[in-house]
Coordinates of C-alpha atoms in Angstrom, one line a residue:
X1446 CA 1.0 -17.7 -66.1
X1447 CA 0.2 -21.5 -66.0
X1448 CA -3.5 -22.4 -65.7
X1449 CA -5.0 -23.5 -62.7
X1450 CA -5.9 -27.2 -62.3
X1451 CA -9.4 -27.3 -63.0
X1452 CA -10.4 -31.1 -62.4
X1453 CA -13.0 -32.0 -60.5
X1454 CA -11.0 -34.7 -59.2
X1455 CA -9.8 -34.9 -55.4
X1456 CA -6.7 -32.8 -55.2
X1457 CA -4.5 -32.5 -52.2
X1458 CA -4.5 -29.2 -50.6
X1459 CA -0.7 -28.9 -50.8
X1460 CA -0.6 -29.3 -54.5
X1461 CA -3.2 -26.7 -54.9
X1462 CA -1.4 -24.1 -52.6
X1463 CA 1.5 -24.7 -54.7
X1464 CA 0.0 -23.9 -57.9
X1465 CA -1.6 -20.9 -56.3
X1466 CA 1.7 -19.7 -55.3
X1467 CA 3.4 -20.5 -58.7
X1468 CA 0.4 -18.6 -60.5
X1469 CA 0.8 -15.3 -58.5
X1470 CA 4.6 -15.3 -58.2
X1471 CA 6.6 -13.2 -60.8
X1472 CA 8.4 -15.6 -63.4
X1473 CA 12.2 -15.2 -64.0
X1474 CA 12.9 -15.2 -67.8
X1475 CA 16.1 -17.2 -66.8
X1476 CA 14.3 -20.3 -65.9
X1477 CA 11.5 -22.1 -67.9
X1478 CA 8.3 -23.6 -66.7
X1479 CA 9.7 -27.0 -66.2
X1480 CA 12.5 -26.5 -64.4
X1481 CA 12.6 -28.4 -60.8
X1482 CA 11.3 -26.3 -58.0
X1483 CA 13.8 -24.5 -55.4
X1484 CA 14.5 -25.6 -52.2
X1485 CA 12.9 -22.6 -50.7
X1486 CA 9.7 -23.5 -52.6
X1487 CA 10.0 -27.1 -51.4
X1488 CA 10.4 -25.9 -47.7
X1489 CA 7.3 -24.0 -48.2
X1490 CA 5.1 -27.3 -48.8
X1491 CA 5.3 -28.1 -45.4
X1492 CA 4.2 -24.9 -43.7
X1493 CA 0.5 -24.8 -42.0
X1494 CA -2.5 -23.1 -44.1
X1495 CA -2.0 -19.9 -42.1
X1496 CA 1.6 -19.1 -43.2
X1497 CA 0.9 -19.9 -46.8
X1498 CA -2.3 -17.7 -47.0
X1499 CA 0.1 -15.2 -45.6
X1500 CA 2.4 -15.4 -48.4
X1501 CA -0.4 -15.1 -50.9
X1502 CA -1.7 -11.8 -49.2
X1503 CA 1.0 -9.5 -50.0
X1504 CA 0.4 -9.7 -54.1
X1505 CA -1.7 -7.1 -55.4
X1506 CA -3.4 -9.5 -57.7
X1507 CA -6.7 -10.7 -56.7
X1508 CA -7.0 -14.6 -56.5
X1509 CA -9.8 -16.6 -56.9
X1510 CA -10.0 -20.3 -56.4
X1511 CA -10.7 -22.9 -59.0
X1512 CA -14.5 -22.5 -60.0
X1513 CA -15.0 -26.3 -60.2
X1514 CA -12.6 -27.5 -57.8
X1515 CA -13.7 -29.5 -54.9
X1516 CA -11.4 -30.9 -52.4
X1517 CA -12.8 -33.7 -50.2
X1518 CA -11.3 -33.8 -46.8
X1519 CA -10.2 -37.2 -45.5
X1520 CA -10.7 -36.7 -41.7
X1521 CA -12.1 -33.0 -41.0
X1522 CA -11.8 -31.8 -37.3
X1523 CA -12.9 -28.4 -36.8
X1524 CA -11.3 -26.2 -33.9
X1525 CA -12.4 -22.7 -34.0
X1526 CA -13.2 -19.8 -36.7
X1527 CA -11.3 -16.4 -36.6
X1528 CA -11.8 -13.5 -38.6
X1529 CA -8.9 -12.1 -40.5
X1530 CA -7.9 -8.8 -42.6
X1531 CA -5.4 -9.0 -45.1
X1532 CA -4.6 -5.6 -46.9
X1533 CA -5.7 -5.2 -50.6
X1534 CA -3.0 -2.7 -51.3
X1535 CA 0.6 -2.2 -49.9
X1536 CA -0.1 -0.9 -46.0
X1537 CA 0.5 -1.9 -42.5
X1538 CA -0.9 -5.3 -41.3
X1539 CA -3.9 -5.4 -39.1
X1540 CA -3.3 -4.4 -35.2
X1541 CA -3.6 -6.2 -32.1
X1542 CA -6.6 -4.2 -30.5
X1543 CA -9.3 -2.2 -31.2
X1544 CA -7.9 0.5 -34.0
X1545 CA -4.5 -0.8 -33.5
X1546 CA -1.6 -0.2 -35.9
X1547 CA -0.2 -4.0 -35.8
X1548 CA 3.4 -5.1 -35.6
X1549 CA 3.3 -8.3 -37.4
X1550 CA 4.1 -9.1 -41.0
X1551 CA 1.5 -11.9 -41.2
X1552 CA -2.0 -12.9 -40.5
X1553 CA -1.1 -14.4 -37.1
X1554 CA -0.1 -11.3 -35.6
X1555 CA -2.7 -9.0 -36.2
X1556 CA -5.6 -10.3 -34.2
X1557 CA -7.2 -7.2 -33.1
X1558 CA -10.6 -5.7 -34.4
X1559 CA -9.9 -3.2 -37.3
X1560 CA -6.3 -2.7 -38.1
X1561 CA -4.9 0.6 -39.3
X1562 CA -4.2 1.2 -42.9
X1563 CA -6.1 0.6 -46.0
X1564 CA -9.2 -1.3 -47.2
X1565 CA -9.3 -4.8 -46.3
X1566 CA -10.2 -8.3 -47.7
X1567 CA -12.0 -10.7 -45.1
X1568 CA -10.9 -14.0 -44.8
X1569 CA -12.5 -16.6 -42.4
X1570 CA -10.6 -20.0 -42.2
X1571 CA -10.5 -22.8 -40.2
X1572 CA -7.8 -24.7 -38.6
X1573 CA -7.8 -28.5 -39.5
X1574 CA -5.4 -31.1 -38.3
X1575 CA -5.0 -32.9 -41.6
X1576 CA -3.4 -31.4 -45.0
X1577 CA -7.1 -31.9 -46.9
X1578 CA -9.8 -29.1 -46.6
X1579 CA -12.9 -28.6 -48.6
X1580 CA -13.1 -25.3 -50.8
X1581 CA -16.7 -24.1 -52.2
X1582 CA -16.5 -22.6 -55.5
X1583 CA -16.8 -19.0 -55.5
X1584 CA -18.4 -17.0 -58.1
X1585 CA -16.1 -14.6 -60.0
X1586 CA -16.0 -10.9 -58.7
X1587 CA -16.6 -11.9 -55.0
X1588 CA -14.6 -10.1 -52.7
X1589 CA -14.5 -13.1 -50.2
X1590 CA -12.8 -16.4 -50.0
X1591 CA -14.3 -18.7 -47.5
X1592 CA -12.8 -22.1 -46.7
X1593 CA -15.5 -24.1 -45.4
X1594 CA -15.9 -27.7 -43.8
X1595 CA -18.5 -30.1 -45.0
X1596 CA -18.9 -31.9 -42.0
X1597 CA -21.7 -32.8 -39.4
X1598 CA -23.3 -29.4 -38.5
X1599 CA -24.7 -31.0 -35.4
X1600 CA -21.3 -31.9 -34.3
X1601 CA -20.2 -28.4 -35.0
X1602 CA -22.9 -26.7 -32.7
X1603 CA -22.3 -29.3 -29.8
X1604 CA -18.5 -28.5 -30.0
X1605 CA -19.3 -24.6 -30.0
X1606 CA -21.6 -24.9 -27.1
X1607 CA -19.0 -26.8 -25.1
X1608 CA -16.8 -24.4 -25.7
X1609 CA -18.9 -21.8 -24.8
X1610 CA -20.0 -23.6 -21.6
X1611 CA -16.4 -24.3 -20.6
X1612 CA -15.6 -20.7 -21.1
X1613 CA -18.3 -19.7 -18.7
X1614 CA -17.2 -22.1 -16.1
X1615 CA -13.5 -20.6 -16.3
X1616 CA -15.2 -17.2 -15.6
X1617 CA -17.2 -18.2 -13.1
X1618 CA -14.3 -20.0 -11.3
X1619 CA -12.4 -16.9 -11.8
X1620 CA -14.7 -14.7 -10.4
X1621 CA -15.2 -17.1 -7.3
X1622 CA -11.4 -17.3 -6.5
X1623 CA -11.1 -13.4 -6.5
X1624 CA -13.8 -12.2 -4.5
X1625 CA -14.6 -8.3 -4.7
X1626 CA -13.2 -6.0 -2.0
X1627 CA -16.1 -4.3 -0.2
X1628 CA -16.1 -0.5 -0.3
X1629 CA -17.6 2.1 2.0
X1630 CA -20.6 2.9 0.1
X1631 CA -22.7 3.6 3.6
X1632 CA -22.2 4.3 7.0
X1633 CA -23.3 1.0 8.1
X1634 CA -20.6 -1.1 6.2
X1635 CA -17.4 -1.9 7.7
X1636 CA -14.3 0.0 6.6
X1637 CA -10.7 -0.5 6.8
X1638 CA -8.2 2.2 7.8
X1639 CA -6.9 2.5 4.6
X1640 CA -9.8 4.0 3.2
X1641 CA -9.9 6.5 6.0
X1642 CA -8.1 9.8 5.3
X1643 CA -7.8 13.1 6.9
X1644 CA -10.7 14.4 4.9
X1645 CA -12.9 11.7 6.0
X1646 CA -12.0 12.4 9.7
X1647 CA -13.0 16.2 9.5
X1648 CA -16.6 14.9 9.2
X1649 CA -16.2 12.5 11.9
X1650 CA -16.9 13.0 15.6
X1651 CA -14.8 14.1 17.0
X1652 CA -13.4 16.0 14.1
X1653 CA -9.5 16.3 13.1
X1654 CA -8.6 18.9 10.8
X1655 CA -5.0 19.5 9.5
X1656 CA -3.8 22.8 9.6
X1657 CA -0.5 24.9 9.1
X1658 CA 1.4 26.6 11.7
X1659 CA 0.5 30.3 10.2
X1660 CA -3.4 29.1 9.8
X1661 CA -3.4 28.3 13.5
X1662 CA -2.0 31.7 14.6
X1663 CA -4.4 33.5 12.2
X1664 CA -7.7 31.6 13.1
X1665 CA -7.0 30.9 16.7
X1666 CA -6.9 33.0 19.8
X1667 CA -3.3 33.2 21.3
X1668 CA -4.3 31.4 24.4
X1669 CA -5.6 28.3 22.6
X1670 CA -2.5 27.6 20.8
X1671 CA 0.3 29.0 22.9
X1672 CA 0.9 25.7 24.7
X1673 CA 1.2 24.0 21.2
X1674 CA 3.4 26.3 19.7
X1675 CA 5.7 26.5 22.6
X1676 CA 6.4 22.8 22.2
X1677 CA 6.9 23.2 18.6
X1678 CA 9.2 25.9 18.8
X1679 CA 11.3 23.7 21.3
X1680 CA 11.5 20.8 18.9
X1681 CA 12.0 22.8 15.8
X1682 CA 14.5 25.6 16.8
X1683 CA 17.5 23.5 16.6
X1684 CA 20.8 23.6 14.3
X1685 CA 20.8 21.1 11.6
X1686 CA 24.1 19.5 12.8
X1687 CA 24.0 18.0 16.2
X1688 CA 27.0 15.6 16.8
X1689 CA 28.6 16.5 20.0
X1690 CA 32.0 18.0 19.5
X1691 CA 33.5 16.4 22.1
X1692 CA 33.4 13.2 20.2
X1693 CA 35.4 14.1 17.2
X1694 CA 38.3 12.5 18.5
X1695 CA 36.7 9.0 19.2
X1696 CA 35.2 9.0 15.8
X1697 CA 38.6 9.8 13.9
X1698 CA 39.9 6.9 15.8
X1699 CA 37.1 4.3 14.6
X1700 CA 38.8 4.7 11.1
X1701 CA 42.0 2.8 12.1
X1702 CA 40.0 -0.1 13.9
X1703 CA 39.4 -3.1 11.9
X1704 CA 35.6 -3.3 12.8
X1705 CA 34.8 0.4 12.0
X1706 CA 35.1 0.9 8.4
X1707 CA 32.8 3.7 8.2
X1708 CA 34.3 7.5 7.4
X1709 CA 34.4 9.8 10.3
X1710 CA 31.6 12.4 10.0
X1711 CA 32.6 15.9 8.4
X1712 CA 33.6 18.7 10.5
X1713 CA 30.3 20.7 9.5
X1714 CA 28.3 18.3 11.0
X1715 CA 29.6 18.6 14.5
X1716 CA 27.5 21.2 16.8
X1717 CA 29.2 24.2 18.3
X1718 CA 27.9 22.9 21.6
X1719 CA 25.7 20.4 22.9
X1720 CA 26.0 21.0 26.7
X1721 CA 22.0 21.5 27.1
X1722 CA 21.2 18.9 24.5
X1723 CA 22.7 15.8 25.9
X1724 CA 23.9 14.7 29.4
X1725 CA 27.7 14.9 29.2
X1726 CA 28.6 12.2 31.3
X1727 CA 26.4 9.6 29.1
X1728 CA 28.0 10.4 25.7
X1729 CA 30.2 7.4 25.3
X1730 CA 27.2 5.2 26.2
X1731 CA 25.0 7.3 23.7
X1732 CA 27.7 6.9 20.9
X1733 CA 27.8 2.9 21.4
X1734 CA 24.2 3.1 20.8
X1735 CA 24.0 5.2 17.9
X1736 CA 26.4 2.8 16.3
X1737 CA 24.1 0.1 17.2
X1738 CA 21.2 1.5 15.8
X1739 CA 22.9 2.4 12.3
X1740 CA 24.2 -1.2 12.1
X1741 CA 20.5 -2.6 12.7
X1742 CA 18.6 -0.1 10.4
X1743 CA 21.1 -0.6 7.7
X1744 CA 20.8 -4.3 7.8
X1745 CA 16.7 -4.0 8.1
X1746 CA 16.9 -1.9 4.4
X1747 CA 19.5 -4.5 2.7
X1748 CA 17.3 -7.4 3.8
X1749 CA 13.7 -5.6 3.5
X1750 CA 12.9 -6.6 6.9
X1751 CA 9.5 -6.7 8.3
X1752 CA 7.8 -4.0 10.6
X1753 CA 8.6 -5.9 13.8
X1754 CA 12.1 -6.0 13.0
X1755 CA 12.2 -2.2 12.4
X1756 CA 10.5 -2.0 15.7
X1757 CA 13.9 -2.9 17.2
X1758 CA 15.5 0.4 16.0
X1759 CA 12.4 2.2 17.7
X1760 CA 12.9 0.5 20.9
X1761 CA 16.7 1.1 20.9
X1762 CA 16.3 4.6 20.5
X1763 CA 13.4 5.3 22.8
X1764 CA 14.8 3.1 25.4
X1765 CA 17.9 4.7 25.5
X1766 CA 16.6 8.2 26.0
X1767 CA 14.0 7.3 28.5
X1768 CA 16.6 5.8 30.9
X1769 CA 18.4 9.1 31.3
X1770 CA 17.9 10.8 34.6
X1771 CA 15.0 13.2 34.8
X1772 CA 12.9 15.1 37.3
X1773 CA 10.2 12.3 36.8
X1774 CA 11.0 9.1 35.4
X1775 CA 9.7 7.8 32.0
X1776 CA 9.0 4.6 30.4
X1777 CA 8.7 3.1 26.8
X1778 CA 5.5 1.0 26.5
X1779 CA 4.9 -1.6 23.3
X1780 CA 1.2 -1.2 22.8
X1781 CA 0.5 -2.7 19.4
X1782 CA -2.2 -4.9 21.1
X1783 CA -3.9 -2.0 23.2
X1784 CA -7.2 -1.3 22.0
X1785 CA -9.4 2.0 22.7
X1786 CA -11.7 1.4 25.5
X1787 CA -14.5 2.0 26.5
X1788 CA -16.7 1.8 23.2
X1789 CA -18.1 5.7 24.4
X1790 CA -14.7 7.2 23.3
X1791 CA -14.9 5.3 19.8
X1792 CA -14.5 7.6 16.8
X1793 CA -17.7 7.9 15.1
X1794 CA -18.7 8.3 11.6
X1795 CA -21.5 11.1 10.4
X1796 CA -24.1 8.6 10.9
X1797 CA -23.1 8.0 14.6
X1798 CA -21.9 4.5 13.9
X1799 CA -18.5 3.8 15.1
X1800 CA -15.6 3.0 12.6
X1801 CA -15.6 -0.7 11.8
X1802 CA -12.6 -3.1 10.5
X1803 CA -13.3 -4.9 7.3
X1804 CA -10.9 -7.9 8.1
X1805 CA -10.5 -8.5 4.5
X1806 CA -9.3 -5.1 3.6
X1807 CA -7.5 -4.7 7.1
X1808 CA -5.2 -7.6 6.4
X1809 CA -4.0 -5.9 3.0
X1810 CA -3.3 -2.7 4.8
X1811 CA -1.2 -3.7 7.3
X1812 CA 1.7 -6.2 8.3
X1813 CA 0.8 -6.4 12.2
X1814 CA -0.6 -9.7 13.0
X1815 CA -3.0 -8.1 15.7
X1816 CA -4.9 -6.0 13.1
X1817 CA -5.9 -8.9 10.9
X1818 CA -8.4 -10.5 13.1
X1819 CA -12.2 -10.4 13.1
X1820 CA -14.6 -7.7 12.2
X1821 CA -14.3 -5.4 14.8
X1822 CA -14.4 -1.5 15.9
X1823 CA -11.4 0.5 14.5
X1824 CA -9.6 0.9 18.1
X1825 CA -6.2 -0.3 17.6
X1826 CA -4.0 2.7 16.3
X1827 CA -0.4 2.8 17.6
X1828 CA 2.7 0.6 18.3
X1829 CA 4.5 2.4 21.1
X1830 CA 3.8 4.7 23.8
X1831 CA 5.6 6.8 26.0
X1832 CA 4.3 7.5 29.7
X1833 CA 5.3 8.5 33.3
X1834 CA 6.4 6.2 36.0
X1835 CA 4.3 7.6 39.1
X1836 CA 5.1 6.7 42.8
X1837 CA 3.4 4.3 45.2
X1838 CA 1.6 7.4 46.8
X1839 CA -0.1 8.7 43.7
X1840 CA -0.9 5.0 42.7
X1841 CA -2.6 4.4 46.0
X1842 CA -4.8 7.4 45.4
X1843 CA -5.8 6.7 42.2
X1844 CA -6.4 2.9 43.3
X1845 CA -8.9 4.4 46.0
X1846 CA -10.5 6.9 43.4
X1847 CA -11.0 3.6 41.2
X1848 CA -13.0 1.5 43.7
X1849 CA -15.7 4.6 43.6
X1850 CA -16.0 4.6 39.9
X1851 CA -17.6 2.4 37.3
X1852 CA -15.5 -0.5 35.7
X1853 CA -15.1 1.6 32.3
X1854 CA -13.8 4.4 34.1
X1855 CA -10.5 2.5 35.6
X1856 CA -8.0 3.8 33.4
X1857 CA -5.7 7.0 33.2
X1858 CA -5.7 7.0 29.6
X1859 CA -7.9 5.7 26.2
X1860 CA -7.2 1.9 26.9
X1861 CA -8.5 -0.6 29.3
X1862 CA -5.4 -3.1 28.7
X1863 CA -2.0 -3.2 30.9
X1864 CA -1.5 0.3 30.2
X1865 CA -4.5 1.6 31.7
X1866 CA -2.5 2.8 34.9
X1867 CA 0.1 4.8 32.9
X1868 CA -0.2 8.5 32.4
X1869 CA 0.6 9.0 28.5
X1870 CA 2.1 11.9 27.1
X1871 CA 3.3 10.8 23.5
X1872 CA 2.8 7.9 21.0
X1873 CA 4.6 6.4 18.1
X1874 CA 3.2 4.6 15.1
X1875 CA 5.6 2.4 12.9
X1876 CA 5.6 1.5 9.3
X1877 CA 8.4 -0.2 7.4
X1878 CA 7.7 1.6 4.2
X1879 CA 5.0 4.0 2.9
X1880 CA 1.5 2.2 2.8
X1881 CA -1.9 2.7 2.1
X1882 CA -2.9 2.9 5.6
X1883 CA -1.6 6.4 6.6
X1884 CA -0.3 6.4 10.1
X1885 CA -1.3 9.9 10.6
X1886 CA -4.7 8.9 10.5
X1887 CA -4.0 6.1 12.9
X1888 CA -2.4 8.9 15.5
X1889 CA -5.6 11.1 14.7
X1890 CA -8.0 8.3 15.7
X1891 CA -6.1 7.1 19.0
X1892 CA -5.8 11.0 20.0
X1893 CA -9.5 11.7 19.3
X1894 CA -10.1 8.9 22.0
X1895 CA -8.1 10.7 24.6
X1896 CA -10.0 13.9 23.8
X1897 CA -13.3 12.3 24.3
X1898 CA -11.7 10.4 27.7
X1899 CA -10.4 14.0 29.0
X1900 CA -13.9 15.6 28.3
X1901 CA -15.5 12.7 30.1
X1902 CA -13.7 13.5 33.3
X1903 CA -13.7 17.4 33.1
X1904 CA -9.6 17.4 32.6
X1905 CA -8.2 20.4 31.1
X1906 CA -7.6 19.7 27.2
X1907 CA -5.4 22.7 26.7
X1908 CA -2.1 20.8 26.7
X1909 CA -1.0 19.8 23.5
X1910 CA -1.0 16.2 22.3
X1911 CA 2.4 15.1 20.5
X1912 CA 2.7 12.1 18.5
X1913 CA 5.6 10.3 16.2
X1914 CA 5.5 8.4 13.1
X1915 CA 8.5 6.4 11.7
X1916 CA 8.5 5.2 8.2
X1917 CA 11.6 2.9 7.3
X1918 CA 14.6 5.4 8.3
X1919 CA 12.4 8.5 8.3
X1920 CA 11.2 10.2 11.9
X1921 CA 8.4 12.9 12.0
X1922 CA 6.5 14.3 14.7
X1923 CA 2.7 15.8 14.9
X1924 CA 1.1 18.2 17.4
X1925 CA -2.5 17.8 18.5
X1926 CA -4.7 20.4 20.1
X1927 CA -8.1 20.6 21.1
X1928 CA -10.1 23.4 19.3
X1929 CA -13.8 23.9 18.0
X1930 CA -15.2 20.6 19.4
X1931 CA -12.5 18.6 17.6
X1932 CA -8.6 18.1 17.1
X1933 CA -6.4 20.5 14.9
X1934 CA -3.5 18.4 13.7
X1935 CA 0.0 20.1 12.7
X1936 CA 2.5 18.2 10.6
X1937 CA 4.3 16.3 9.6
X1938 CA 7.4 17.7 10.6
X1939 CA 10.8 15.6 10.2
X1940 CA 12.9 15.3 13.2
X1941 CA 15.6 12.9 11.7
X1942 CA 16.6 9.9 9.9
X1943 CA 18.5 6.5 10.8
X1944 CA 20.2 6.4 7.3
X1945 CA 23.3 8.5 8.3
X1946 CA 25.1 9.2 11.6
X1947 CA 24.0 13.2 12.0
X1948 CA 20.3 12.3 11.5
X1949 CA 20.8 9.5 14.4
X1950 CA 21.9 12.4 16.8
X1951 CA 19.1 14.5 15.5
X1952 CA 16.5 12.1 16.6
X1953 CA 18.1 11.2 19.9
X1954 CA 18.2 15.1 20.8
X1955 CA 14.4 15.8 19.8
X1956 CA 13.3 12.8 22.0
X1957 CA 15.3 14.1 24.7
X1958 CA 13.5 17.3 24.6
X1959 CA 10.0 15.6 24.3
X1960 CA 10.9 13.1 27.4
X1961 CA 11.9 16.4 29.2
X1962 CA 8.6 18.1 28.4
X1963 CA 6.8 14.8 29.6
X1964 CA 8.7 14.9 32.6
X1965 CA 8.1 18.7 33.6
X1966 CA 5.2 20.3 31.7
X1967 CA 3.1 17.2 31.3
X1968 CA 3.8 16.1 35.0
X1969 CA 2.6 19.3 36.0
X1970 CA -0.8 18.7 34.1
X1971 CA -1.0 15.4 35.5
X1972 CA -1.0 16.4 39.1
X1973 CA -3.4 19.3 38.4
X1974 CA -5.8 17.4 36.7
X1975 CA -5.7 13.9 37.1
X1976 CA -4.6 13.4 40.7
X1977 CA -7.0 16.5 41.7
X1978 CA -9.8 14.1 39.9
X1979 CA -8.7 11.2 42.1
X1980 CA -8.9 13.0 45.5
X1981 CA -12.1 14.8 44.6
X1982 CA -13.6 11.4 43.5
X1983 CA -13.0 9.9 46.7
X1984 CA -14.0 12.8 48.6
X1985 CA -17.4 13.1 47.1
X1986 CA -18.0 9.3 47.4
X1987 CA -17.0 9.4 51.0
X1988 CA -19.3 12.5 51.6
X1989 CA -22.3 10.4 49.9
X1990 CA -21.5 7.4 51.9
X1991 CA -21.8 9.6 55.1
X1992 CA -25.1 11.4 53.9
X1993 CA -26.7 8.1 53.3
X1994 CA -25.9 6.8 56.5
X1995 CA -27.2 9.7 58.4
X1996 CA -30.4 9.4 56.4
X1997 CA -30.9 6.0 57.6
X1998 CA -30.6 6.7 61.1
X1999 CA -27.1 5.3 62.1

């Protein structure tokens, strides 16, 4: 092994590195010490300090710098210090994270605290912009090699403080640009619907508790659940394949047309008989509407359409079924901007305060622009409503009754907006995809407001309250019934999908059953409760006026 340069004269660091590499590399017998360096050795002279130290780290022999060597830097510039670990023996390089195993083969890759493997020998080096570095003499037997810079300590401390202040300002700006979202720690703070779950609603007023069908039969008397389970049986006791068999020829002919490239439905998807499910005279019209719904739904899925665009599919199906002839005409209302009113029917938290919107959290939980406003009570819940068209005679009676009521009572439902004169028998909440905001929670709050409204006027609350949810292609329905000073929720029950032909026909069939229930059963309830209330309100008001006039001596 050739001796190291022990001179005290200034020495270029590259030359000293090369001497260190030559001293630690095994000598080949075929070459003499006077042979010119290999091209590989020449290329290594231009490498940075970090890479050359990595080349030294793989040798088992301990290396000590020259005891009397002092290299004077020409233009020292200190950047930062790093702690590096180099294995003493064969083993893995230090890891990236705490206690990591590391994946690199050099010191630059292993930056974590404490790599796995063998005992290590610590190096603390400094990155320089020049090729000259000052190495202090280290006594023999020491386990550390420290490459220090003899510069102005004041400049080093100033530069270190500048780095710390810049890091602190960066952290401050990051914390200011990304504000923390407020959480509902107390009942006084605003809350978003995405934070409200059905478990949370069980402790509110009125409470909403989900139950299965078997639990309802077990826990409640028959007179309480009979109307609800009757509607449930009508919606669920249907065959799985509901395409009218009379349309088989029409679907087979579509294959030969250039604009209809879909395959005809298989024979097992046709129902045995659909005379009681659809109006037979309207089957060609319904068939065209089904093709249009499938076309729009497929386009929405392929182009990742927003919630308003998916609402077009909902409107096509609801408007088609609502237009069929019935005992009582029905209508479909876009109620996405209709809020719960008056405040006395708000859902209230256990502390007695109504649920409040947090505008920041509300904007993250929904795509509907009407729900991203200022801090306000959680009152807007549903996107579509199904109602009855009352005749002019009943409308006049209701107007006369409203004339003797307070302003906050001039409504037939849980809203004071343009739908207030429409008796509602069903509601629908739409989502383009599964989100943090549960549509079942929105339906539950909307139905809770209706329960308080009916109790305020003394109306019968034994009738079930159906609700629909649409998440992309998938349609489901829920049933709510009043029990134990609150609501019992059943569902979700799938009713079809717009992803295939048979699924669209299934949705139309069950929507027809729901609209038929509204035009018959709900209509009877409407006349028995709301119209009777309107007549009694007018009679009591007139009676009170007559008594007042008699007392005044007229």
